[in-house]
Short mmCIF file of C-alpha atoms and ligand atoms in Angstrom, two decimals:
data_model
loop_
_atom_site.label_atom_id
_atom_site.label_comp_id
_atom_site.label_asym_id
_atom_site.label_seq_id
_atom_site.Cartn_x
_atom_site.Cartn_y
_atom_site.Cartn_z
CA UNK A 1 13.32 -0.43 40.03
CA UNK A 2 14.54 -0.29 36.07
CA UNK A 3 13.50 3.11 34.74
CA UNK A 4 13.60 1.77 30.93
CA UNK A 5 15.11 4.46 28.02
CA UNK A 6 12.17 6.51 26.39
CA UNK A 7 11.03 4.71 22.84
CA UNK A 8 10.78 8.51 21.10
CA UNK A 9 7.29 8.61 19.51
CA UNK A 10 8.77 8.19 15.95
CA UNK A 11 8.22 11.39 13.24
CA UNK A 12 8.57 8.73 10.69
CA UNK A 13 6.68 5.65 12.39
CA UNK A 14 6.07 4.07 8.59
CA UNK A 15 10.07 4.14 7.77
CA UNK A 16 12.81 1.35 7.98
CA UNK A 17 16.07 0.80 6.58
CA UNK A 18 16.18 1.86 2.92
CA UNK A 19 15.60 -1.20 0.67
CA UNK A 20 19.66 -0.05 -1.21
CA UNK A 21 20.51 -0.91 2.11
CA UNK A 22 19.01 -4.13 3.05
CA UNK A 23 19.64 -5.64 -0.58
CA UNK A 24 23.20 -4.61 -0.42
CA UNK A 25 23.63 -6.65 3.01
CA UNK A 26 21.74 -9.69 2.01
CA UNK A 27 24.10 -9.49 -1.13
CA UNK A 28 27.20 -9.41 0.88
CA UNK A 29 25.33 -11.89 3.45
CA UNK A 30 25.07 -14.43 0.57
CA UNK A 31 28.35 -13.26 -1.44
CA UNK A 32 25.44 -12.77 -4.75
CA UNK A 33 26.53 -10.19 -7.58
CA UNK A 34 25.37 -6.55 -6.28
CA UNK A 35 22.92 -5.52 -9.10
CA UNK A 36 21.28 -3.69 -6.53
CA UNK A 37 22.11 -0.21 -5.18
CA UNK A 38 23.18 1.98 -7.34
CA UNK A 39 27.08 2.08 -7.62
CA UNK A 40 29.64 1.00 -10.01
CA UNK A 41 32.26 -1.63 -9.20
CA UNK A 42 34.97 0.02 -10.70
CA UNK A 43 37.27 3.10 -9.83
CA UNK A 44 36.56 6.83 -10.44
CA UNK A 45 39.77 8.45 -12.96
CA UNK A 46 43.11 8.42 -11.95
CA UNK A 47 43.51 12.27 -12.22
CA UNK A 48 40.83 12.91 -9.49
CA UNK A 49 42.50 10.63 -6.94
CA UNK A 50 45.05 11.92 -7.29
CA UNK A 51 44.22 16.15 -7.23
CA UNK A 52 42.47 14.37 -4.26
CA UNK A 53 45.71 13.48 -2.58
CA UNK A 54 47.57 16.57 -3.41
CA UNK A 55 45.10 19.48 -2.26
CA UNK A 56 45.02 17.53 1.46
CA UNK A 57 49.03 17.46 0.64
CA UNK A 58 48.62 21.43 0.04
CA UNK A 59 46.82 21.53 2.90
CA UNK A 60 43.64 22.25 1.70
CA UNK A 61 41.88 20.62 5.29
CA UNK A 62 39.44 23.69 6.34
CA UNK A 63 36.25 24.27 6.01
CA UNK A 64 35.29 25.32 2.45
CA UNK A 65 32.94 27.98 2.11
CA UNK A 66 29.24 27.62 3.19
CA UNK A 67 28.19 27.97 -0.26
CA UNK A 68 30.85 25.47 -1.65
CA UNK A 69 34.31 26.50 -3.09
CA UNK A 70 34.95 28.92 -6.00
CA UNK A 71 36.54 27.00 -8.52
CA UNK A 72 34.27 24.33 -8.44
CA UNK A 73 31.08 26.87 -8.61
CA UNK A 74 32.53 28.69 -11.92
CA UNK A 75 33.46 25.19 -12.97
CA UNK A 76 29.49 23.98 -12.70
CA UNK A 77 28.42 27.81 -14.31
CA UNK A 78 30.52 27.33 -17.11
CA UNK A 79 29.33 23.12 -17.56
CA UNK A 80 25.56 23.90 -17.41
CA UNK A 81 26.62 27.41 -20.20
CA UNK A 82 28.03 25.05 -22.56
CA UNK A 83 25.47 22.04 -21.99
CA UNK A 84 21.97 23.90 -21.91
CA UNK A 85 22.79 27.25 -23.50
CA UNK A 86 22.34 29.43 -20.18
CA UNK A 87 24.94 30.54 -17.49
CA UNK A 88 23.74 30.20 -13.97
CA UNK A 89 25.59 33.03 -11.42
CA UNK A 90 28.75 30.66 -9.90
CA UNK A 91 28.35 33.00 -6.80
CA UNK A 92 24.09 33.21 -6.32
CA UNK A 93 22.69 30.39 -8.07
CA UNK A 94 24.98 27.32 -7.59
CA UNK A 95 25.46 25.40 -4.15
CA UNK A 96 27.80 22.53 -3.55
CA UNK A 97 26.03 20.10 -1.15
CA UNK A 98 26.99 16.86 0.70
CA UNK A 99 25.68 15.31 -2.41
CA UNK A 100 22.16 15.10 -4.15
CA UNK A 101 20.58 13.50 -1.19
CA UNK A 102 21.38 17.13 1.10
CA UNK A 103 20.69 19.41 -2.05
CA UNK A 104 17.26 17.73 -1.93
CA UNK A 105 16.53 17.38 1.63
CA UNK A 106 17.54 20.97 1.87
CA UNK A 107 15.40 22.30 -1.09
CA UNK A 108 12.18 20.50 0.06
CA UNK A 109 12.65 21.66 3.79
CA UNK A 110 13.02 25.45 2.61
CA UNK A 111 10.52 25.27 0.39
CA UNK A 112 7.64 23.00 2.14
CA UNK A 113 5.07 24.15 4.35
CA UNK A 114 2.91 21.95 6.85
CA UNK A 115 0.08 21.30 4.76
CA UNK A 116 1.57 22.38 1.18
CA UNK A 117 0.66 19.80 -1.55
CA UNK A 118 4.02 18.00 -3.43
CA UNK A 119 3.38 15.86 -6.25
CA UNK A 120 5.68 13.45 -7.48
CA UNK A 121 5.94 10.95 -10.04
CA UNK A 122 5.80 6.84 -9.07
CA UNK A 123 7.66 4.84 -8.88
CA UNK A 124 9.69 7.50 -7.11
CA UNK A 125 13.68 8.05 -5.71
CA UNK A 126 12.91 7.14 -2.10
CA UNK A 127 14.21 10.31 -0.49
CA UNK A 128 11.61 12.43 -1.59
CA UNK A 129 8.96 11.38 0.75
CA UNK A 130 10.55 11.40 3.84
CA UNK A 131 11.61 15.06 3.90
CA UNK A 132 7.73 16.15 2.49
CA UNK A 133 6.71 13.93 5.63
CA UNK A 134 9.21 16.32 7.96
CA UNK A 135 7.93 19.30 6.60
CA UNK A 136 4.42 18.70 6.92
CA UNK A 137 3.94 18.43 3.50
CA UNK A 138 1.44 16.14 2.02
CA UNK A 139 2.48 14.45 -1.32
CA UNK A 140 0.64 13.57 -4.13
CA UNK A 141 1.79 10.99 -5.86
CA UNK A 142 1.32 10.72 -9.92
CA UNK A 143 1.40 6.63 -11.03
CA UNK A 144 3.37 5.97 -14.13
CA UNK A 145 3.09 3.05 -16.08
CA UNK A 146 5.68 0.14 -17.47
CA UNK A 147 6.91 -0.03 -20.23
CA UNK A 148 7.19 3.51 -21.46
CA UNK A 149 6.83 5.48 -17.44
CA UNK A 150 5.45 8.35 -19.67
CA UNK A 151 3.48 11.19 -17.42
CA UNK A 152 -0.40 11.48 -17.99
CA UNK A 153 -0.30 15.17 -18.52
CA UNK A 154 -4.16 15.68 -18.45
CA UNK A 155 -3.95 13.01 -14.86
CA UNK A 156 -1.06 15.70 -14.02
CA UNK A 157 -3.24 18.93 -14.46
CA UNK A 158 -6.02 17.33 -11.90
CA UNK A 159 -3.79 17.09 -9.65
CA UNK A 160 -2.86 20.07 -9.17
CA UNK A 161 -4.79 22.60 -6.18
CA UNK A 162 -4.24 25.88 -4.86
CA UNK A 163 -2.20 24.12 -2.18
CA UNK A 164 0.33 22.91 -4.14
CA UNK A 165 3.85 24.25 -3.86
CA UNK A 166 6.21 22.28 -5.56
CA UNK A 167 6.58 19.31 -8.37
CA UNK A 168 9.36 16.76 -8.19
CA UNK A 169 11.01 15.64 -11.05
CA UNK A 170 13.47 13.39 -12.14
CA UNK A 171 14.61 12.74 -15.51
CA UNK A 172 16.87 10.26 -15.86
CA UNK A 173 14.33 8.86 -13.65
CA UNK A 174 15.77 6.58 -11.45
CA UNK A 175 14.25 3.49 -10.88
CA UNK A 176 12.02 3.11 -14.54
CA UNK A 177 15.28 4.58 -16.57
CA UNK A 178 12.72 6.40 -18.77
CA UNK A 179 13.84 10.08 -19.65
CA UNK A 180 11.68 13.33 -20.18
CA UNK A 181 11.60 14.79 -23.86
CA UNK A 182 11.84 18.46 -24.26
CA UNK A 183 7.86 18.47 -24.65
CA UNK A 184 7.75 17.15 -20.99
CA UNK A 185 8.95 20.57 -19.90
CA UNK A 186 7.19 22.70 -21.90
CA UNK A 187 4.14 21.20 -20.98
CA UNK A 188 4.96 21.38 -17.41
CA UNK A 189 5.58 25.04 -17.34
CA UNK A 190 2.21 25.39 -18.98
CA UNK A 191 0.54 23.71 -16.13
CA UNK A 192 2.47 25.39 -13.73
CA UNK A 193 2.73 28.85 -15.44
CA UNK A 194 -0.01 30.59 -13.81
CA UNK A 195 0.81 29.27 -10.41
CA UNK A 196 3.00 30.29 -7.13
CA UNK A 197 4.47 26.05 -8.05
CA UNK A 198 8.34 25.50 -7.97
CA UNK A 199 10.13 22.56 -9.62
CA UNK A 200 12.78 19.96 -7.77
CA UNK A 201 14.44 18.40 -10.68
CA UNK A 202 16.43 15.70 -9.65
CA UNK A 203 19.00 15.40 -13.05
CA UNK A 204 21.52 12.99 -11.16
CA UNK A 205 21.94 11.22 -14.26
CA UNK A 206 22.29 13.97 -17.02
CA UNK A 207 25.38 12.55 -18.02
CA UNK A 208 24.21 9.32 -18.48
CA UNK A 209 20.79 9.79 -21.42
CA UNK A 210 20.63 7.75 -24.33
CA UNK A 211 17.66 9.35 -25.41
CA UNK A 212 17.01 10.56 -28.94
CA UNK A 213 17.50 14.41 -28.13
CA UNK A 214 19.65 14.14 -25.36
CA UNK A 215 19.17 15.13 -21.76
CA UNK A 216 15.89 17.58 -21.24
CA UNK A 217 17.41 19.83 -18.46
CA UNK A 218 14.67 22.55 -16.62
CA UNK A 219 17.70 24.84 -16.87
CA UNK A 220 17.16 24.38 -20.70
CA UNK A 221 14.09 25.73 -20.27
CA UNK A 222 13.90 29.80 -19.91
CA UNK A 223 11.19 30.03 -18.06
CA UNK A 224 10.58 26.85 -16.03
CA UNK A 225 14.48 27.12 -14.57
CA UNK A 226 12.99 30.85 -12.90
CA UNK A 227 11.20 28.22 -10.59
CA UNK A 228 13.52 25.60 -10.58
CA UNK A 229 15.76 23.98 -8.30
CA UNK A 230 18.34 21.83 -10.86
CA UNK A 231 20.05 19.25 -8.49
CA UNK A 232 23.00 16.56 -9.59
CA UNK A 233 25.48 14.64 -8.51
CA UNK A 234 29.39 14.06 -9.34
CA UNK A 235 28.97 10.58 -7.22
CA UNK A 236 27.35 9.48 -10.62
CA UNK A 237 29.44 11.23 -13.19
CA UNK A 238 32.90 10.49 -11.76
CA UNK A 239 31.99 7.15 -10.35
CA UNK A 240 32.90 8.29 -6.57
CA UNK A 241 29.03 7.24 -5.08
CA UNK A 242 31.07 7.63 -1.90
CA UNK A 243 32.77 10.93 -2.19
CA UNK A 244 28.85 12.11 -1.74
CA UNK A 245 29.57 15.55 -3.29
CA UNK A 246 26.76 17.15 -5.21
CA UNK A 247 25.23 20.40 -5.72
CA UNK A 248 22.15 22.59 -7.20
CA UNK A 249 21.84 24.82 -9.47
CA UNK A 250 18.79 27.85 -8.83
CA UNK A 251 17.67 31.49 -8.85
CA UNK A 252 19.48 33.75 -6.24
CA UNK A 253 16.26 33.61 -4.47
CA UNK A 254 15.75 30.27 -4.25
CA UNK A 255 19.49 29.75 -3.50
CA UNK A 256 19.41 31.96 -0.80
CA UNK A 257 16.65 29.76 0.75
CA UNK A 258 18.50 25.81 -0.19
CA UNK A 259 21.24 28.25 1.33
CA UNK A 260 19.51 28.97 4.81
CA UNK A 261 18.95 24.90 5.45
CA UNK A 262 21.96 23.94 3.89
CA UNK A 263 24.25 25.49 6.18
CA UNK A 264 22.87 24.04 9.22
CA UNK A 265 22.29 20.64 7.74
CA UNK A 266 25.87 20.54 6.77
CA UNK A 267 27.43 24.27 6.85
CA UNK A 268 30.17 22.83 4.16
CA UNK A 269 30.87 19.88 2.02
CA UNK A 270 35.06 18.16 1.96
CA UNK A 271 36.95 20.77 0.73
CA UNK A 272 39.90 18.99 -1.40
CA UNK A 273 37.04 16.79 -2.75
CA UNK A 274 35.65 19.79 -4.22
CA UNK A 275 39.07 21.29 -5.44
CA UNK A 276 39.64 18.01 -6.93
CA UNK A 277 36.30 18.12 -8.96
CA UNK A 278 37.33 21.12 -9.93
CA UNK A 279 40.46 20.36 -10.77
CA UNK A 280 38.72 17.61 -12.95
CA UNK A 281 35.71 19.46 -14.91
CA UNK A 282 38.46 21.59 -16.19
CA UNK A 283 41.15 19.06 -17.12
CA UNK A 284 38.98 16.57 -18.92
CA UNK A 285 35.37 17.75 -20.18
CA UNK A 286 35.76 14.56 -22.15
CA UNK A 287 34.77 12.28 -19.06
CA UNK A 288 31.38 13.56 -18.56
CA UNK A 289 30.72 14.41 -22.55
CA UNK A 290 31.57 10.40 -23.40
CA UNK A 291 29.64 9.62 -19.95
CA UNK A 292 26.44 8.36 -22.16
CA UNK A 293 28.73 6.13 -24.47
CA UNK A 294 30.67 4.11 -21.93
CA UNK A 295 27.37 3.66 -20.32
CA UNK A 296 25.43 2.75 -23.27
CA UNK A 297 28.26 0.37 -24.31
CA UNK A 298 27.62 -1.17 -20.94
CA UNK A 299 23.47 -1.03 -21.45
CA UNK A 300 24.04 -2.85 -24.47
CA UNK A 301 25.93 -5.51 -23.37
CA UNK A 302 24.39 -6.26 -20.92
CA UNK A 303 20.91 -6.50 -22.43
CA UNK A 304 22.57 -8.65 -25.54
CA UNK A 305 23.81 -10.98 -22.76
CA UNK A 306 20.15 -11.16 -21.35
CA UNK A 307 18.60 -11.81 -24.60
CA UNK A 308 19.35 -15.47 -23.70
CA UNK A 309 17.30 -15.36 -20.55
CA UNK A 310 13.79 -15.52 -19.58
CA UNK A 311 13.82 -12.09 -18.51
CA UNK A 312 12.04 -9.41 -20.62
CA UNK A 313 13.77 -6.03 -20.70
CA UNK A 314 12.18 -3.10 -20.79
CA UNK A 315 13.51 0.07 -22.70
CA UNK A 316 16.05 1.86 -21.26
CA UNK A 317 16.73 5.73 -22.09
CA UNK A 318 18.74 6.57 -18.93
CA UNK A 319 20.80 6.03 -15.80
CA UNK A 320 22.44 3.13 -14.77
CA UNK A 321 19.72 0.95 -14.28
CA UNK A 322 18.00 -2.13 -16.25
CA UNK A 323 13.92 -2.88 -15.84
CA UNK A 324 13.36 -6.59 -16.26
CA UNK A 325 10.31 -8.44 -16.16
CA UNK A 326 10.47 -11.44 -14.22
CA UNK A 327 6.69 -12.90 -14.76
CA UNK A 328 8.06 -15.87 -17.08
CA UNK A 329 10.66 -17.35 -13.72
CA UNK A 330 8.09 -16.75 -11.14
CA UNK A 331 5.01 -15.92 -9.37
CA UNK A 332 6.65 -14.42 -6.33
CA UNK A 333 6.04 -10.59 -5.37
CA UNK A 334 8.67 -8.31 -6.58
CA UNK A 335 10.51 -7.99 -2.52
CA UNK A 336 10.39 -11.62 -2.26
CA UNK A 337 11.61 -12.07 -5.77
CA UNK A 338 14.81 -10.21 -5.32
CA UNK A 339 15.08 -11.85 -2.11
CA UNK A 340 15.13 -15.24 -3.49
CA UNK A 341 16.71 -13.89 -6.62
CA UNK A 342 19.66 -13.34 -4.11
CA UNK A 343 19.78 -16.32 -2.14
CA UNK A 344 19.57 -18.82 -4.33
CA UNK A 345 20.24 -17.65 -7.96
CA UNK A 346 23.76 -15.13 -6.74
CA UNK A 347 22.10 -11.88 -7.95
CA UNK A 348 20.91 -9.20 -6.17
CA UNK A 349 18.36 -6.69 -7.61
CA UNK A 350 15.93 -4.04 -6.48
CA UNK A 351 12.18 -4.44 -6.26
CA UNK A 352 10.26 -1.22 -8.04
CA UNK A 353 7.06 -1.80 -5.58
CA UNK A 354 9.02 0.11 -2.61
CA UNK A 355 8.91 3.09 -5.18
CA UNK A 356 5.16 3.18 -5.18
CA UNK A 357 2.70 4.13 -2.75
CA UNK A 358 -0.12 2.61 -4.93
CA UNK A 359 -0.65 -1.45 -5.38
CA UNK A 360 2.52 -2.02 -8.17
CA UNK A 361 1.78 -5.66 -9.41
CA UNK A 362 4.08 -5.68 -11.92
CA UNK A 363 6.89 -8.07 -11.63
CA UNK A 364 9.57 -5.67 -12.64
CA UNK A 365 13.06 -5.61 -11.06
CA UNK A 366 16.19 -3.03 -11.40
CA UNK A 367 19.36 -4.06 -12.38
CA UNK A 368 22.45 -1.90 -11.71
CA UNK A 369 24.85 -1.64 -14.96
CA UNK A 370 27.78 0.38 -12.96
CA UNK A 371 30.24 -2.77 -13.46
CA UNK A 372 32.72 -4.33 -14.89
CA UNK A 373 32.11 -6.27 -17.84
CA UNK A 374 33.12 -9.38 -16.39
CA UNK A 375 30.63 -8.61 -13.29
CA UNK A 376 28.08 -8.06 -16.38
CA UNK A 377 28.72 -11.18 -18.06
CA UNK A 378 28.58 -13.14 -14.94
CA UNK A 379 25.50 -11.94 -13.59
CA UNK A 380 24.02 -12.60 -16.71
CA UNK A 381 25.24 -16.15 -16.90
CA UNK A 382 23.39 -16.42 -14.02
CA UNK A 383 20.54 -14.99 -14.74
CA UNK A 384 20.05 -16.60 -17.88
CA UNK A 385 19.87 -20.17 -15.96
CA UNK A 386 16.54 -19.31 -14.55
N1 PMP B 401 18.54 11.04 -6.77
C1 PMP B 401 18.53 9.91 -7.47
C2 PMP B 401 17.48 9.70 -8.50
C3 PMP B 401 19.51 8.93 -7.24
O1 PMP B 401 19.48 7.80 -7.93
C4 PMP B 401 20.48 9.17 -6.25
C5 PMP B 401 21.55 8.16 -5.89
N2 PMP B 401 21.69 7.09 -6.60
C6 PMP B 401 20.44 10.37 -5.55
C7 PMP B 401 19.45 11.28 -5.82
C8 PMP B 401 21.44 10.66 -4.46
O2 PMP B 401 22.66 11.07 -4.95
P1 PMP B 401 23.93 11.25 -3.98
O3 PMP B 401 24.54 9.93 -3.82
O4 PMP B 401 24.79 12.25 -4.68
O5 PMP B 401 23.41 11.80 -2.68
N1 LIG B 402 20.66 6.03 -5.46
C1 LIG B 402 21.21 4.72 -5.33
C2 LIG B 402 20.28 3.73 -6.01
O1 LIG B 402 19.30 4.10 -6.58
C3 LIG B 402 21.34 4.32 -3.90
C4 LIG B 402 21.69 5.38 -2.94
C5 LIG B 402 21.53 4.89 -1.55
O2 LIG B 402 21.92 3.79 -1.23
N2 LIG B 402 20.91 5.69 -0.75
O3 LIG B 402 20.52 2.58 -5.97
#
């Protein structure tokens, strides 16, 4: 007799492999430009590596503290002081992570009650969902509309219910690469105001807004940053995706809470890496302050390069990421358009339906400007045969 291995009844039946993953192997499968998940093609600064190399010369191979280590914490206190006009405590209100992805898992599981209401804005980062699902949360998702992604504010106050506990943002937003105006907040905390609500503001791509006004940070915001969980990323600012060191920025009490998940999710994140960031927020402020410029220079390129396709591009006030309207090349669905998009035109790009919960019939694709501008030029050749 076979006694065959239990099939687990799945806590996530509805979930496969992310789509950044399956476009990135049919990419590789079919050698196609990778406009698709989210990384650049080109090498963080020299100075990192190498403050990299010498603190595990030093040494410097423990665990790092729980909460993350102490020169990178005043380091990110003393960024967000000179950025959005308020110091956050290095010791109580900042927390290194394992990066964004942790700082968010870990602030929706501490925060997230079975049956708590989450609302969130689509088409939305896929990681949200997922840990509302583990939690028992339900979410409540808010539709935004091409070309502008701009939140219905009066769509947003309906949705709201004694049951709801917390409101994902995520400006950059990442994939429409719209950005939130100062207004956006205020008007938030006036919906919110009167309410037991916290905020998750995913602000991965600060560094990279080309919007009139700049970045609109919740820690900008005096009173919505009391109920705020801030969280970002140095995978985009330094260009190390795959040094996955991030970290959030909160209230002590709030902290202490991220605090209580994180360090069983992950205890502690690579302790040179996090010397070495430090080591590099201090030595050159310049890289993240000309972040926006090198990546605009990029955007624009890019989209100047495109103006000789069929593609239609949509506006584009942050992150790394192009929207382009396809409806002119095909009729094909958005998933089987970057499919075929990869196999027989060499590009690979990501689909925005898999962001949506709702019916998305748009025919609206992402394309990654993290390269080179020869990877640039030559996706666009491409691109601009169809
Ligand atoms: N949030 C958004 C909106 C992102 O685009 C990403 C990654 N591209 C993350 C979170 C995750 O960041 P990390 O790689 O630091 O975990
Ligand atoms: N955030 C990256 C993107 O949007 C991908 C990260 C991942 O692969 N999980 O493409």
């Amino acid at each position: 007799m076979t006694i065959s291995a239990p099939i687990p009844d799945s806590k996530l039946p509805a979930l496969g492999t992310t789509i950044f993953s399956q476009m990135s192997a049919l990419a590789q499968q079919h050698q196609a430009i990778n406009l698709s998940q989210g990384f650049p093609d080109f090498d963080g600064p020299d100075y990192l590596q190498q403050r990299l190399a010498w603190h595990v010369a030093q040494g410097a191979n423990q665990y790092a503290p729980m909460t993350g280590v102490a020169p990178l914490r005043a380091a990110i206190a003393d960024k967000t002081a000179q950025i959005y006009g308020w110091q956050p405590d290095a010791n109580d209100e900042v927390t290194i992570t394992a990066g964004a992805t942790e700082a968010l898992f870990a602030a929706i599981s501490a925060l997230v009650r079975p049956g708590d209401e989450v609302i969130c804005f689509d088409p939305s980062y896929d990681s949200y969902a997922p840990a509302v699902q583990l939690s028992g949360g339900v979410l409540k998702r808010l539709p935004l509309q091409p070309p502008a992604f701009n939140v219905d504010w009066q769509r947003f106050d309906e949705l709201l219910s004694a049951r709801t506990r917390l409101v994902i943002v995520n400006t950059p937003h990442n994939p429409s690469a719209s950005a939130w105006r100062a207004d956006d907040m205020q008007r938030l905390w006036q919906a919110i105001a009167e309410r037991e609500i916290y905020v998750l503001s995913d602000e991965v791509y600060e560094h990279i807004c080309f919007a009139r006004g700049g970045h609109a940070s919740v820690l900008a915001h005096p009173q919505l940053r009391q109920r705020a969980i801030a969280v970002s990323s140095f995978g985009k600012t330094f260009h190390m995706t795959g040094w996955k060191v991030g970290y959030c920025v909160a209230p002590p009490a709030l902290s202490a809470e991220v605090r209580k998940v994180h360090q069983y999710l992950t205890f502690s994140v690579n302790t040179p890496a996090q010397l070495a960031l430090a080591d590099m927020l201090r030595a050159d402020p310049q890289h993240w302050q000309q972040l926006s410029a090198f990546y605009r220079a990029k955007r624009d390129r890019f989209v100047q390069a495109l103006s000789h396709s069929r593609l239609e591009i949509l506006p584009c006030e942050g992150t790394y990421f192009l929207l382009a309207d396809y409806s002119a090349i095909s009729d094909l669905d958005d998933v089987a358009f970057c499919r075929w998009l990869t196999e027989h035109a060499g590009v690979a790009a990501i689909p925005l339906s898999v962001f949506c919960a709702d019916p998305f019939p748009h025919k609206l694709i992402r394309l990654c400007f993290a390269k080179q501008d020869a990877t640039l030029d030559a996706a666009a050749e491409r691109l601009c045969r169809l």
